[in-house]
Tab-separated table of N, CA and C in Angstrom:
chain	number	residue	atom	x	y	z
A	1	UNK	N	129.723	137.802	-154.668
A	1	UNK	CA	130.659	138.918	-156.174
A	1	UNK	C	130.635	138.065	-156.345
A	2	UNK	N	132.104	136.778	-156.266
A	2	UNK	CA	132.588	136.218	-157.295
A	2	UNK	C	131.077	135.017	-157.398
A	3	UNK	N	131.514	134.749	-156.890
A	3	UNK	CA	130.764	132.935	-156.926
A	3	UNK	C	129.836	132.898	-157.410
A	4	UNK	N	128.619	134.342	-157.443
A	4	UNK	CA	127.374	134.331	-157.770
A	4	UNK	C	127.592	135.025	-158.894
A	5	UNK	N	128.042	135.927	-158.685
A	5	UNK	CA	128.216	137.582	-159.968
A	5	UNK	C	126.796	137.763	-159.033
A	6	UNK	N	126.645	138.543	-157.830
A	6	UNK	CA	125.075	139.482	-157.226
A	6	UNK	C	126.217	140.428	-156.335
A	7	UNK	N	125.628	141.167	-156.895
A	7	UNK	CA	125.925	142.614	-155.433
A	7	UNK	C	124.383	142.570	-155.025
A	8	UNK	N	123.738	143.769	-155.767
A	8	UNK	CA	122.349	143.984	-155.303
A	8	UNK	C	121.583	143.977	-154.598
A	9	UNK	N	121.063	142.224	-154.588
A	9	UNK	CA	120.293	141.628	-153.577
A	9	UNK	C	120.498	141.361	-152.468
A	10	UNK	N	122.298	141.501	-151.682
A	10	UNK	CA	122.323	141.417	-150.582
A	10	UNK	C	122.429	143.126	-150.457
A	11	UNK	N	122.516	143.659	-150.691
A	11	UNK	CA	122.710	145.569	-150.494
A	11	UNK	C	121.293	145.740	-149.843
A	12	UNK	N	120.105	144.931	-151.516
A	12	UNK	CA	119.002	145.121	-150.600
A	12	UNK	C	118.412	144.879	-149.939
A	13	UNK	N	118.413	143.681	-149.327
A	13	UNK	CA	118.260	142.924	-147.872
A	13	UNK	C	118.754	143.733	-146.682
A	14	UNK	N	120.127	144.299	-146.857
A	14	UNK	CA	120.622	144.953	-146.134
A	14	UNK	C	119.873	146.286	-145.075
A	15	UNK	N	119.544	146.652	-146.837
A	15	UNK	CA	118.328	148.461	-146.765
A	15	UNK	C	117.507	148.267	-146.067
A	16	UNK	N	116.336	146.966	-145.829
A	16	UNK	CA	115.354	146.953	-145.764
A	16	UNK	C	115.344	146.454	-144.498
A	17	UNK	N	116.755	145.920	-143.958
A	17	UNK	CA	117.044	145.760	-142.610
A	17	UNK	C	117.129	146.672	-141.767
A	18	UNK	N	117.700	148.079	-142.555
A	18	UNK	CA	118.037	149.092	-142.228
A	18	UNK	C	119.575	149.381	-141.987
A	19	UNK	N	120.352	149.139	-142.631
A	19	UNK	CA	121.702	148.714	-142.442
A	19	UNK	C	122.108	149.779	-143.332
A	20	UNK	N	123.066	150.897	-142.682
A	20	UNK	CA	123.803	152.227	-143.583
A	20	UNK	C	125.156	151.260	-143.971
A	21	UNK	N	125.323	151.479	-145.175
A	21	UNK	CA	126.463	150.277	-146.060
A	21	UNK	C	127.400	151.593	-146.350
A	22	UNK	N	128.536	151.062	-145.453
A	22	UNK	CA	129.614	151.775	-146.090
A	22	UNK	C	130.650	150.549	-147.314
A	23	UNK	N	130.780	151.145	-148.664
A	23	UNK	CA	130.948	150.576	-149.610
A	23	UNK	C	132.459	150.623	-149.515
A	24	UNK	N	132.677	149.405	-149.853
A	24	UNK	CA	135.143	149.407	-150.160
A	24	UNK	C	135.126	149.843	-151.430
A	25	UNK	N	136.473	150.510	-151.026
A	25	UNK	CA	136.806	151.519	-152.870
A	25	UNK	C	137.334	150.117	-153.517
A	26	UNK	N	137.963	149.125	-153.146
A	26	UNK	CA	137.800	147.836	-154.320
A	26	UNK	C	136.871	146.751	-153.627
A	27	UNK	N	135.757	146.678	-153.925
A	27	UNK	CA	134.994	145.915	-153.287
A	27	UNK	C	135.186	144.709	-153.939
A	28	UNK	N	135.474	144.240	-155.426
A	28	UNK	CA	136.034	143.283	-156.209
A	28	UNK	C	136.841	142.573	-156.194
A	29	UNK	N	137.970	142.879	-155.370
A	29	UNK	CA	139.534	142.442	-154.778
A	29	UNK	C	139.307	141.563	-154.134
A	30	UNK	N	139.696	140.282	-154.995
A	30	UNK	CA	139.205	138.774	-153.771
A	30	UNK	C	140.070	139.046	-152.584
A	31	UNK	N	139.346	138.804	-151.237
A	31	UNK	CA	140.049	138.677	-150.162
A	31	UNK	C	141.368	137.417	-149.938
A	32	UNK	N	141.811	136.262	-151.120
A	32	UNK	CA	142.448	135.706	-150.792
A	32	UNK	C	142.031	133.821	-150.033
A	33	UNK	N	140.435	134.273	-149.810
A	33	UNK	CA	140.151	132.790	-148.414
A	33	UNK	C	139.441	131.841	-149.661
A	34	UNK	N	139.349	132.357	-151.385
A	34	UNK	CA	138.842	131.452	-152.176
A	34	UNK	C	139.062	129.897	-152.187
A	35	UNK	N	137.911	129.081	-152.181
A	35	UNK	CA	139.440	127.655	-152.926
A	35	UNK	C	140.299	127.416	-152.186
A	36	UNK	N	140.749	126.878	-153.317
A	36	UNK	CA	141.794	126.261	-152.565
A	36	UNK	C	143.097	127.431	-152.501
A	37	UNK	N	143.157	128.168	-152.576
A	37	UNK	CA	144.151	129.567	-152.668
A	37	UNK	C	144.664	129.379	-151.640
A	38	UNK	N	143.574	129.976	-150.507
A	38	UNK	CA	144.595	129.633	-149.165
A	38	UNK	C	145.935	128.787	-148.712
A	39	UNK	N	145.002	127.703	-148.957
A	39	UNK	CA	145.858	126.831	-148.644
A	39	UNK	C	147.624	126.241	-149.834
A	40	UNK	N	146.730	126.340	-151.089
A	40	UNK	CA	148.315	125.917	-152.127
A	40	UNK	C	149.524	127.806	-151.987
A	41	UNK	N	148.789	128.566	-151.670
A	41	UNK	CA	149.450	129.906	-151.662
A	41	UNK	C	148.972	130.830	-150.297
A	42	UNK	N	149.516	130.193	-149.018
A	42	UNK	CA	149.369	131.142	-147.982
A	42	UNK	C	149.749	132.310	-147.755
A	43	UNK	N	151.029	132.730	-148.200
A	43	UNK	CA	151.334	133.743	-148.010
A	43	UNK	C	150.796	134.868	-148.809
A	44	UNK	N	150.500	134.274	-150.622
A	44	UNK	CA	149.348	135.554	-151.049
A	44	UNK	C	148.228	135.404	-150.416
A	45	UNK	N	147.936	134.542	-150.119
A	45	UNK	CA	146.653	134.505	-149.851
A	45	UNK	C	146.199	135.618	-147.916
A	46	UNK	N	147.237	135.379	-147.170
A	46	UNK	CA	147.405	136.486	-146.550
A	46	UNK	C	147.533	137.449	-146.243
A	47	UNK	N	147.829	138.028	-147.806
A	47	UNK	CA	148.586	139.486	-148.116
A	47	UNK	C	147.445	140.058	-148.782
A	48	UNK	N	146.798	139.515	-149.418
A	48	UNK	CA	144.768	139.083	-149.623
A	48	UNK	C	144.629	140.165	-148.421
A	49	UNK	N	144.243	139.040	-147.868
A	49	UNK	CA	143.094	139.285	-146.512
A	49	UNK	C	143.751	140.259	-146.109
A	50	UNK	N	144.972	140.494	-145.617
A	50	UNK	CA	145.221	141.385	-144.674
A	50	UNK	C	144.673	143.191	-145.160
A	51	UNK	N	145.259	142.906	-147.106
A	51	UNK	CA	145.221	144.516	-147.285
A	51	UNK	C	143.113	144.238	-147.356
A	52	UNK	N	142.633	143.388	-147.611
A	52	UNK	CA	141.184	143.643	-148.149
A	52	UNK	C	140.717	144.086	-146.379
A	53	UNK	N	141.396	143.562	-145.352
A	53	UNK	CA	140.468	143.638	-144.265
A	53	UNK	C	140.781	145.121	-143.316
A	54	UNK	N	141.934	145.486	-144.504
A	54	UNK	CA	142.783	147.237	-143.951
A	54	UNK	C	141.287	148.204	-144.880
A	55	UNK	N	141.354	147.517	-145.851
A	55	UNK	CA	139.977	148.278	-146.759
A	55	UNK	C	139.108	148.154	-145.775
A	56	UNK	N	138.716	146.800	-145.516
A	56	UNK	CA	137.434	146.968	-145.117
A	56	UNK	C	136.826	148.270	-143.709
A	57	UNK	N	137.960	148.159	-142.802
A	57	UNK	CA	137.921	148.740	-141.543
A	57	UNK	C	138.244	150.302	-142.045
A	58	UNK	N	139.467	150.763	-142.936
A	58	UNK	CA	139.130	151.913	-143.086
A	58	UNK	C	138.252	152.923	-142.952
A	59	UNK	N	136.905	152.529	-142.945
A	59	UNK	CA	135.521	153.546	-142.677
A	59	UNK	C	135.130	153.184	-141.306
A	60	UNK	N	135.661	152.468	-140.913
A	60	UNK	CA	135.505	152.607	-139.428
A	60	UNK	C	134.250	151.825	-139.328
A	61	UNK	N	133.949	151.472	-139.792
A	61	UNK	CA	132.254	150.116	-140.228
A	61	UNK	C	132.053	149.685	-137.732
A	62	UNK	N	130.872	149.335	-137.973
A	62	UNK	CA	130.718	148.910	-137.029
A	62	UNK	C	131.224	147.894	-136.830
A	63	UNK	N	130.864	146.628	-137.924
A	63	UNK	CA	130.600	145.351	-138.671
A	63	UNK	C	131.175	145.483	-139.727
A	64	UNK	N	131.409	145.135	-140.481
A	64	UNK	CA	132.215	144.064	-141.867
A	64	UNK	C	131.138	142.369	-142.002
A	65	UNK	N	130.087	142.765	-143.011
A	65	UNK	CA	128.884	141.388	-143.632
A	65	UNK	C	129.754	141.104	-145.088
A	66	UNK	N	130.204	139.746	-145.205
A	66	UNK	CA	130.164	139.352	-146.692
A	66	UNK	C	129.257	138.134	-146.488
A	67	UNK	N	128.611	137.850	-147.364
A	67	UNK	CA	128.172	136.645	-147.947
A	67	UNK	C	128.309	135.543	-148.531
A	68	UNK	N	129.822	135.503	-148.443
A	68	UNK	CA	130.250	134.583	-148.574
A	68	UNK	C	131.306	133.697	-146.905
A	69	UNK	N	131.146	132.446	-146.796
A	69	UNK	CA	131.541	131.896	-146.292
A	69	UNK	C	133.144	131.440	-145.881
A	70	UNK	N	134.289	131.774	-147.263
A	70	UNK	CA	134.844	131.816	-147.247
A	70	UNK	C	135.755	132.527	-146.660
A	71	UNK	N	134.814	134.487	-147.093
A	71	UNK	CA	135.587	135.048	-147.081
A	71	UNK	C	135.336	136.084	-145.396
A	72	UNK	N	134.459	135.331	-144.780
A	72	UNK	CA	133.867	135.488	-143.758
A	72	UNK	C	135.394	134.877	-143.310
A	73	UNK	N	135.779	134.055	-143.353
A	73	UNK	CA	137.253	133.165	-142.234
A	73	UNK	C	138.508	133.776	-142.662
A	74	UNK	N	138.318	134.093	-143.453
A	74	UNK	CA	139.166	134.980	-144.048
A	74	UNK	C	139.464	136.350	-143.582
A	75	UNK	N	138.748	137.009	-143.273
A	75	UNK	CA	138.488	138.393	-143.132
A	75	UNK	C	138.665	137.568	-141.162
A	76	UNK	N	137.635	137.246	-140.969
A	76	UNK	CA	138.245	137.005	-138.792
A	76	UNK	C	139.344	137.042	-139.067
A	77	UNK	N	140.324	135.716	-139.927
A	77	UNK	CA	141.640	135.574	-139.676
A	77	UNK	C	142.237	137.108	-139.676
A	78	UNK	N	141.946	137.426	-140.297
A	78	UNK	CA	142.770	138.789	-140.314
A	78	UNK	C	142.635	139.695	-139.570
A	79	UNK	N	141.070	139.944	-138.946
A	79	UNK	CA	140.768	140.743	-137.845
A	79	UNK	C	141.781	140.277	-136.947
A	80	UNK	N	142.164	138.908	-136.660
A	80	UNK	CA	142.188	138.635	-135.137
A	80	UNK	C	143.754	138.605	-135.150
A	81	UNK	N	144.301	138.744	-136.119
A	81	UNK	CA	146.197	138.734	-136.841
A	81	UNK	C	146.177	140.894	-136.603
A	82	UNK	N	145.151	141.304	-136.655
A	82	UNK	CA	145.527	142.949	-136.426
A	82	UNK	C	145.325	143.360	-134.746
A	83	UNK	N	144.554	142.256	-134.232
A	83	UNK	CA	143.988	142.894	-133.127
A	83	UNK	C	142.858	143.817	-132.958
A	84	UNK	N	141.930	143.739	-133.816
A	84	UNK	CA	140.361	144.723	-134.162
A	84	UNK	C	139.705	143.748	-133.033
A	85	UNK	N	138.503	144.917	-132.858
A	85	UNK	CA	137.500	144.100	-132.322
A	85	UNK	C	135.903	144.412	-133.175
A	86	UNK	N	136.384	144.379	-134.365
A	86	UNK	CA	134.753	144.427	-135.211
A	86	UNK	C	134.681	143.639	-136.228
A	87	UNK	N	133.624	143.165	-135.404
A	87	UNK	CA	133.382	141.424	-135.695
A	87	UNK	C	132.963	141.456	-137.294
A	88	UNK	N	133.084	139.994	-137.843
A	88	UNK	CA	133.167	139.736	-139.148
A	88	UNK	C	132.048	138.998	-138.660
A	89	UNK	N	130.778	139.426	-139.863
A	89	UNK	CA	129.204	138.728	-139.980
A	89	UNK	C	129.045	138.150	-141.334
A	90	UNK	N	128.551	136.758	-141.737
A	90	UNK	CA	127.923	136.497	-142.538
A	90	UNK	C	126.597	137.240	-142.789
A	91	UNK	N	126.100	137.839	-143.647
A	91	UNK	CA	125.218	138.762	-144.151
A	91	UNK	C	123.700	137.413	-143.230
A	92	UNK	N	123.960	136.122	-143.678
A	92	UNK	CA	122.588	135.778	-142.674
A	92	UNK	C	122.650	136.448	-141.421
A	93	UNK	N	123.845	136.190	-140.745
A	93	UNK	CA	124.115	136.696	-139.195
A	93	UNK	C	123.178	137.637	-138.982
A	94	UNK	N	123.565	139.130	-139.434
A	94	UNK	CA	122.984	140.252	-139.430
A	94	UNK	C	122.001	140.247	-139.537
A	95	UNK	N	121.375	139.679	-140.768
A	95	UNK	CA	119.638	139.564	-141.008
A	95	UNK	C	119.266	139.241	-139.855
A	96	UNK	N	119.706	138.003	-138.972
A	96	UNK	CA	118.891	137.458	-137.814
A	96	UNK	C	119.327	138.703	-137.048
A	97	UNK	N	120.224	138.898	-136.258
A	97	UNK	CA	120.160	139.572	-135.544
A	97	UNK	C	119.473	141.176	-135.400
A	98	UNK	N	119.111	141.333	-136.979
A	98	UNK	CA	118.509	142.499	-137.188
A	98	UNK	C	116.865	142.381	-136.464
A	99	UNK	N	116.537	141.150	-137.373
A	99	UNK	CA	115.053	140.862	-136.938
A	99	UNK	C	114.447	140.976	-135.464
């Protein structure tokens, strides 16, 4: 969403794979993992990641999916810190499982 400014193509791929999509209330909010932000401002980045994770699991999903590798790492960290068992997958990983 941020880097390429695309949302619909990924959602269309998920729909074609038979995935039910639960939208985040503030999907465009950064997770704090982009670029050097997580290294230069780790406290702020962690807070953003934790808030994004809480939004992501509020709808009780089976899996959290992102198309951004930095977001995947940031959300995976927040998942581990929360003790949650909800997996965090890259879009390509989920599509591969769907095949």
